[in-house]
Coordinates of C-alpha atoms and ligand atoms in Angstrom, one line a residue:
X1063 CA 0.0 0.0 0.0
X1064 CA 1.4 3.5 -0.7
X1065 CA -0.6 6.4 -0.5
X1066 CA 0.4 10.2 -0.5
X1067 CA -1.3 12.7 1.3
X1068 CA -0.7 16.4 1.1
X1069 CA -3.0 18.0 4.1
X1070 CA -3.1 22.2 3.8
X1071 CA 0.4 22.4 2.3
X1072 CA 1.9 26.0 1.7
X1073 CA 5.2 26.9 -0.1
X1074 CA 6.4 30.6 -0.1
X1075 CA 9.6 31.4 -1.4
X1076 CA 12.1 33.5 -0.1
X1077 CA 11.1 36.6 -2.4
X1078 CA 7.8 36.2 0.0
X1079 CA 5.9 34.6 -3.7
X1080 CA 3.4 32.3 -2.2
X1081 CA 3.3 29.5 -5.3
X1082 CA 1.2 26.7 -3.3
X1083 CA -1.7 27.5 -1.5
X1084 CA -3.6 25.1 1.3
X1085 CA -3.2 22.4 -1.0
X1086 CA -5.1 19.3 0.3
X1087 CA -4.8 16.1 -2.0
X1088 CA -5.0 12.7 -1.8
X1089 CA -3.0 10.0 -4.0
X1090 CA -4.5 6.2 -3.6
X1091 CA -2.3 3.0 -3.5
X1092 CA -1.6 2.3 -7.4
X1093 CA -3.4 5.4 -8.7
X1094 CA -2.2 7.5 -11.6
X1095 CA -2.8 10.9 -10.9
X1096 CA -2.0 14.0 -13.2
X1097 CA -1.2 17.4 -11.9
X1098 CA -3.3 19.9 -14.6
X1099 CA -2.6 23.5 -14.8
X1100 CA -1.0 26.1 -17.1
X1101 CA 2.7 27.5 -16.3
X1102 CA 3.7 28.9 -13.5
X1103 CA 0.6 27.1 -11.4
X1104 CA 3.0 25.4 -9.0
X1105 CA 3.2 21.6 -10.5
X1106 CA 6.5 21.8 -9.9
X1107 CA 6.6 23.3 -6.7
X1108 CA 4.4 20.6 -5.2
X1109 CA 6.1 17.2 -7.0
X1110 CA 9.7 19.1 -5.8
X1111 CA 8.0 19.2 -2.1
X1112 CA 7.0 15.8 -2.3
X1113 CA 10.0 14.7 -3.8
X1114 CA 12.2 16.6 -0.7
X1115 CA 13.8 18.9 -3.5
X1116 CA 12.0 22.1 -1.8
X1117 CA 10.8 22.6 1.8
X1118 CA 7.4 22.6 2.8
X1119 CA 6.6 26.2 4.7
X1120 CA 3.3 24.7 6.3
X1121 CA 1.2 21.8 6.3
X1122 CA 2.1 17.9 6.0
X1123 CA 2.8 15.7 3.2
X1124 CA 2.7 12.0 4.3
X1125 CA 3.8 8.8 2.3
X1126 CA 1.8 5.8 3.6
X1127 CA 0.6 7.9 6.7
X1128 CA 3.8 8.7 7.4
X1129 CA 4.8 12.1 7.8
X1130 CA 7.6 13.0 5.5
X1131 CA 8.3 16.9 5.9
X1132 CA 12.0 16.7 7.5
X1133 CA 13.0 12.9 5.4
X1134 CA 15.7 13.9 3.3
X1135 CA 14.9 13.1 -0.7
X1136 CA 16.8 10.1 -0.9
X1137 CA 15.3 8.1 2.4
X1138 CA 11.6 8.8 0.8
X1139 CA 11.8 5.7 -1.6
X1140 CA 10.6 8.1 -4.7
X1141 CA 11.7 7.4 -8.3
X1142 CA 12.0 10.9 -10.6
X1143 CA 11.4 11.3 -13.7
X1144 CA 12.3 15.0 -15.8
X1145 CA 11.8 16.7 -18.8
X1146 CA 16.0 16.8 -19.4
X1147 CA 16.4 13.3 -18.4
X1148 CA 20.5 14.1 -18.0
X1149 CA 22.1 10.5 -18.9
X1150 CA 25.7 9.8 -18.2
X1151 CA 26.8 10.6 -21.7
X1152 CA 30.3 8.2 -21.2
X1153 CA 28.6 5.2 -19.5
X1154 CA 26.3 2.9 -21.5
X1155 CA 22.7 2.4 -21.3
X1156 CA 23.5 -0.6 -18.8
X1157 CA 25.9 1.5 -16.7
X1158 CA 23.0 4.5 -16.9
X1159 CA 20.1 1.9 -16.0
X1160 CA 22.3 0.4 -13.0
X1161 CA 24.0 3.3 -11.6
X1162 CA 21.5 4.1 -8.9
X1163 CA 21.3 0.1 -7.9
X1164 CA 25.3 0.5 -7.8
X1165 CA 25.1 3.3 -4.9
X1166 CA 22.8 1.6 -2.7
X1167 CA 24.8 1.3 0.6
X1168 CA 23.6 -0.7 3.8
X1169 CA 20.7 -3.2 4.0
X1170 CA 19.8 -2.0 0.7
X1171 CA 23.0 -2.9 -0.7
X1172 CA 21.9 -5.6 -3.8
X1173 CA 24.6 -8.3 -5.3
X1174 CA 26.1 -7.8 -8.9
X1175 CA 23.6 -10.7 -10.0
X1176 CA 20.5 -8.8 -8.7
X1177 CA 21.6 -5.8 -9.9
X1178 CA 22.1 -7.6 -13.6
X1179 CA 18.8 -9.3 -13.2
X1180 CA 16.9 -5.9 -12.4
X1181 CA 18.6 -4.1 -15.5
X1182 CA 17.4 -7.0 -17.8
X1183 CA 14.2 -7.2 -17.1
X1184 CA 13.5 -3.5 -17.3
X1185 CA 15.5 -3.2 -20.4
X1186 CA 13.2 -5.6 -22.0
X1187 CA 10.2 -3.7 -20.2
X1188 CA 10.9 -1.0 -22.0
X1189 CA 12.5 -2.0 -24.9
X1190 CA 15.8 -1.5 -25.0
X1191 CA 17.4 -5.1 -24.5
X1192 CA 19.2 -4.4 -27.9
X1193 CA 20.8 -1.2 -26.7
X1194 CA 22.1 -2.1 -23.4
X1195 CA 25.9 -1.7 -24.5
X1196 CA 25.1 1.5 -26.6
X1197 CA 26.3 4.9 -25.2
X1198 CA 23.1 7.7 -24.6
X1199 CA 24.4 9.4 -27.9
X1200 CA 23.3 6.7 -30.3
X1201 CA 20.0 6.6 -29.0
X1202 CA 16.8 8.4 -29.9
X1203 CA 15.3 10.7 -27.7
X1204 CA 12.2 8.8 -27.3
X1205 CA 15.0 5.4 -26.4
X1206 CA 16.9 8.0 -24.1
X1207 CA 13.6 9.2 -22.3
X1208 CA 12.8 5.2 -21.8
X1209 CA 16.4 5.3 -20.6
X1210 CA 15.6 8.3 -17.8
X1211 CA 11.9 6.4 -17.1
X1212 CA 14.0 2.8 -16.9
X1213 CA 16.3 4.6 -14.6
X1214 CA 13.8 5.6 -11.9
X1215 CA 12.1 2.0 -11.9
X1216 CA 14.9 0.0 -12.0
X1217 CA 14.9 1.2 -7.8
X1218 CA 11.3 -0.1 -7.5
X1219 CA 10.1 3.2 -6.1
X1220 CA 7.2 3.2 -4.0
X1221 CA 6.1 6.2 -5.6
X1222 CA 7.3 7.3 -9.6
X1223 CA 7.1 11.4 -10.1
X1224 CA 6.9 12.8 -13.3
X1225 CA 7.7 16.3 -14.4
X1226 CA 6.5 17.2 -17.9
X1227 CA 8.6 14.3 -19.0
X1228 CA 7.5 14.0 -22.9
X1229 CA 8.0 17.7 -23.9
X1230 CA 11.0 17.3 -25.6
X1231 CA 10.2 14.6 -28.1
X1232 CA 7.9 15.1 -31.0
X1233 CA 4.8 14.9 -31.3
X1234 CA 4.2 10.9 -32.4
X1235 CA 6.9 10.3 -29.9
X1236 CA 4.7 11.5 -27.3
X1237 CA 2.2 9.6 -28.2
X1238 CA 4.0 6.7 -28.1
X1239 CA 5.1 7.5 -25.2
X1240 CA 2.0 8.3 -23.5
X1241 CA 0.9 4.5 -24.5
X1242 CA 3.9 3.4 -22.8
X1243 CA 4.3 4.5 -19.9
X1244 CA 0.2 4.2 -18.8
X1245 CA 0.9 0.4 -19.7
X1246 CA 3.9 0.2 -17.8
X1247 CA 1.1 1.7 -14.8
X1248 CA -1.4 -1.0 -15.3
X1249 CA 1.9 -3.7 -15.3
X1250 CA 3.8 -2.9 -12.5
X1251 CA 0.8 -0.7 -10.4
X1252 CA 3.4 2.1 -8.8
X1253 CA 1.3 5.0 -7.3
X1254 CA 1.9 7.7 -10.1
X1255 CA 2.1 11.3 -10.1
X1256 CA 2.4 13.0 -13.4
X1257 CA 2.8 16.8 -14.0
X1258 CA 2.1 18.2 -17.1
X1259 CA 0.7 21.6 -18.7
X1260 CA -0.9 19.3 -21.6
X1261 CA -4.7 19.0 -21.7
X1262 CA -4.7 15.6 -23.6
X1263 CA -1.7 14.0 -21.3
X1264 CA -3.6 14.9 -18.6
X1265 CA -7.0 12.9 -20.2
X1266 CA -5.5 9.9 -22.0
X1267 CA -3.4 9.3 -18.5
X1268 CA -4.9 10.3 -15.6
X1269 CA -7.0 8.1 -13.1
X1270 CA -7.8 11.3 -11.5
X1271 CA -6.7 15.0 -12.7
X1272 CA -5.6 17.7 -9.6
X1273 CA -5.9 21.1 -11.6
X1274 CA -4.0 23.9 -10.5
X1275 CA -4.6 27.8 -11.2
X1276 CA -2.2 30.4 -9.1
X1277 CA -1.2 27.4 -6.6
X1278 CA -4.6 26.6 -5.9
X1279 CA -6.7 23.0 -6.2
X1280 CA -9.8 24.1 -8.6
X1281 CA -10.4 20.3 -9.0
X1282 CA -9.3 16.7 -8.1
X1283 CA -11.7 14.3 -9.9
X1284 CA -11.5 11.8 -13.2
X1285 CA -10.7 13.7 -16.0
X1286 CA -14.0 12.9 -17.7
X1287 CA -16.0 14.0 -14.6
X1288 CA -14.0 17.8 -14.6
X1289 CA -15.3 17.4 -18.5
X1290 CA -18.6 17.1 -18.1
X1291 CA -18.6 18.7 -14.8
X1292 CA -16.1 21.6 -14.7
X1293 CA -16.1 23.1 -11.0
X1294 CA -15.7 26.7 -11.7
X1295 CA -14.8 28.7 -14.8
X1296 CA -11.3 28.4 -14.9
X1297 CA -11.6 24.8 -16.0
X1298 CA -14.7 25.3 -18.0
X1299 CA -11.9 27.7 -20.2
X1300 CA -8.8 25.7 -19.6
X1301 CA -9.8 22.3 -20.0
X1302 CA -12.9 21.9 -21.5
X1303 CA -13.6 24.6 -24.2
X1304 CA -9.6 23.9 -24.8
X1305 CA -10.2 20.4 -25.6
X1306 CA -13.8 21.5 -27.6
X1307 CA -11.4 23.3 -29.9
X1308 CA -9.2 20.3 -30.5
X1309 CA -12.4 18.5 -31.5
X1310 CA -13.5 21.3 -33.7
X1311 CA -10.3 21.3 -35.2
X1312 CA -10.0 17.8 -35.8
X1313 CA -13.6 17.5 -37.4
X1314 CA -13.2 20.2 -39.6
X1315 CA -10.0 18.2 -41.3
X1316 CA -12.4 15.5 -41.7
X1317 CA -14.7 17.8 -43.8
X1318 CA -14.9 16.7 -47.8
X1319 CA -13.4 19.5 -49.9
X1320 CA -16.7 20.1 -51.5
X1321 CA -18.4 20.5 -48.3
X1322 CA -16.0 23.6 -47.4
X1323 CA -17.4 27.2 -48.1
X1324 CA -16.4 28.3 -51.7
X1325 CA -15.1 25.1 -53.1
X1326 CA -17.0 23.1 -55.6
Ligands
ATP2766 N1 13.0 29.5 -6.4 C1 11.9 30.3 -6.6 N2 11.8 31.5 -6.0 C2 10.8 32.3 -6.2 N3 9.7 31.9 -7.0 C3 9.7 30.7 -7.6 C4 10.8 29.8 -7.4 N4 10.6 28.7 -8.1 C5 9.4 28.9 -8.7 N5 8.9 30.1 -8.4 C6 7.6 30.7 -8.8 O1 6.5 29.9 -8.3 C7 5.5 29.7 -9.3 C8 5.2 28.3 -9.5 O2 6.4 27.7 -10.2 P1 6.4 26.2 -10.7 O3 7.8 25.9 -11.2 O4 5.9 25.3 -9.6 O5 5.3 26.3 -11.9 P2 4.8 25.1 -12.9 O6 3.4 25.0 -12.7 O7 5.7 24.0 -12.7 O8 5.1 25.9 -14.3 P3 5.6 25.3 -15.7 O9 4.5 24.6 -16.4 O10 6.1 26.5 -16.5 O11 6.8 24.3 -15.4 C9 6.0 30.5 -10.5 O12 5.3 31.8 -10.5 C10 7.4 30.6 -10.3 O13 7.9 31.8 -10.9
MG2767 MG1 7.1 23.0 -14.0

């Protein structure tokens, strides 16, 4: 079971800019939830403060009821996933995928076999068996994010964060992408939070959407429900009539040329 909870969370930066506002959210065991909003909203801000990359100034954040304000990043048990996904450009995809299983100290510490084993069976997870001994340079950038995403789930994090991790590939990248890693969800079931700024992301992905205007929750419900059921105006204009105007769009391509105005 791993839950998240974040209960009337505040962050203020040192300017005094308050970019989180009594944020109250809840995260299930296994869920896939997407954090919706346009730039500057505080996505970031609240994955960073979960993550232990930015302190909380009030409120809790727990991880399986436990409360996790003062737990430095690396004792939370989070896998990260970022837009530059920074690979060891001189070690190869093995060395990248193991690196993280190599500095595990202590009780954690894991033999050269089950470190071997782990990088296998992710590598064919995601593809990239035939690329192990390849440096990051000779991949794609779609095989280089899988890289980054193979990276964080080799570790078998209880929870995998995602910060706008697609928006440096292409568009049918993405999409690709997008297929993979809600399959790689429904395989291996790790509770999910995914940030991104991208309507569509957000609706193909999400379990539930939490959408985010000037650090504030507007709404935290399945994306079709915030559809059909927008809370307030903000995401009657930034999700829904955004995503009617993709429809329009799309139907209008569909049109026959002698259907259109002034062709015949
Ligand atoms: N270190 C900082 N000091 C002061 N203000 C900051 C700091 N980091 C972020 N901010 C401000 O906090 C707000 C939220 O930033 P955040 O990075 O969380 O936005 P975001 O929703 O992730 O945006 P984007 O989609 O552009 O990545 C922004 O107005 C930003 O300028
Ligand atoms: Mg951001």
């Amino acid at each position: 079971m791993v839950s998240v909870e974040f209960e009337n969370v505040n962050k203020q930066y040192d300017d005094g800019f308050q970019a989180v506002k009594g944020l109250s959210l809840d995260i299930k065991d296994k869920e896939f939830l997407v954090l919706l909003g346009p730039s500057g909203c505080g996505k970031s801000t609240t994955l960073r403060m979960l993550a232990g990359l930015e302190d909380v100034t009030e409120g809790d954040i727990r991880i399986d009821g436990m409360k996790v304000n003062h737990l430095p990043a690396g004792a939370r048990g989070l896998g990260m996933v970022f837009q530059s996904y920074a690979l060891y450009p001189h070690m190869s995809i093995r060395d990248n995928l193991s690196f993280g299983l190599r500095m595990m100290k202590g009780t954690e510490k894991l033999d050269a076999n089950e470190i071997s084993n782990r990088v296998e069976e992710i590598a064919q997870l995601l593809e990239l068996d035939g690329h192990l001994d390849k440096k990051p340079k000779e991949l794609s950038g779609g095989q280089r994010q899988r890289v980054a995403l193979g990276r964080a789930l080799v570790r078998r994090p209880k929870v995998l964060l995602m910060d706008e991790p697609l928006s440096n590939l292409d568009a049918e990248l993405r999409h690709q992408m997008r297929n993979e890693i809600r399959r790689l969800h429904d395989e291996l079931g790790t509770t999910t939070i995914y940030v991104t700024h991208d309507q569509i992301e957000a609706m193909t992905l999400a379990d539930r959407i939490a959408i985010l205007d000037k650090g504030e929750l507007q709404q935290h419900c399945p994306p079709l429900d915030a559809y059909h059921n927008p809370a307030n105006e903000f995401v009657r204009s930034f999700l829904c009539r955004h995503i009617d105007d993709l429809v329009d769009t799309a139907n209008s391509l569909f049109k026959q040329p002698h259907q259109m105005e002034g062709q015949e």
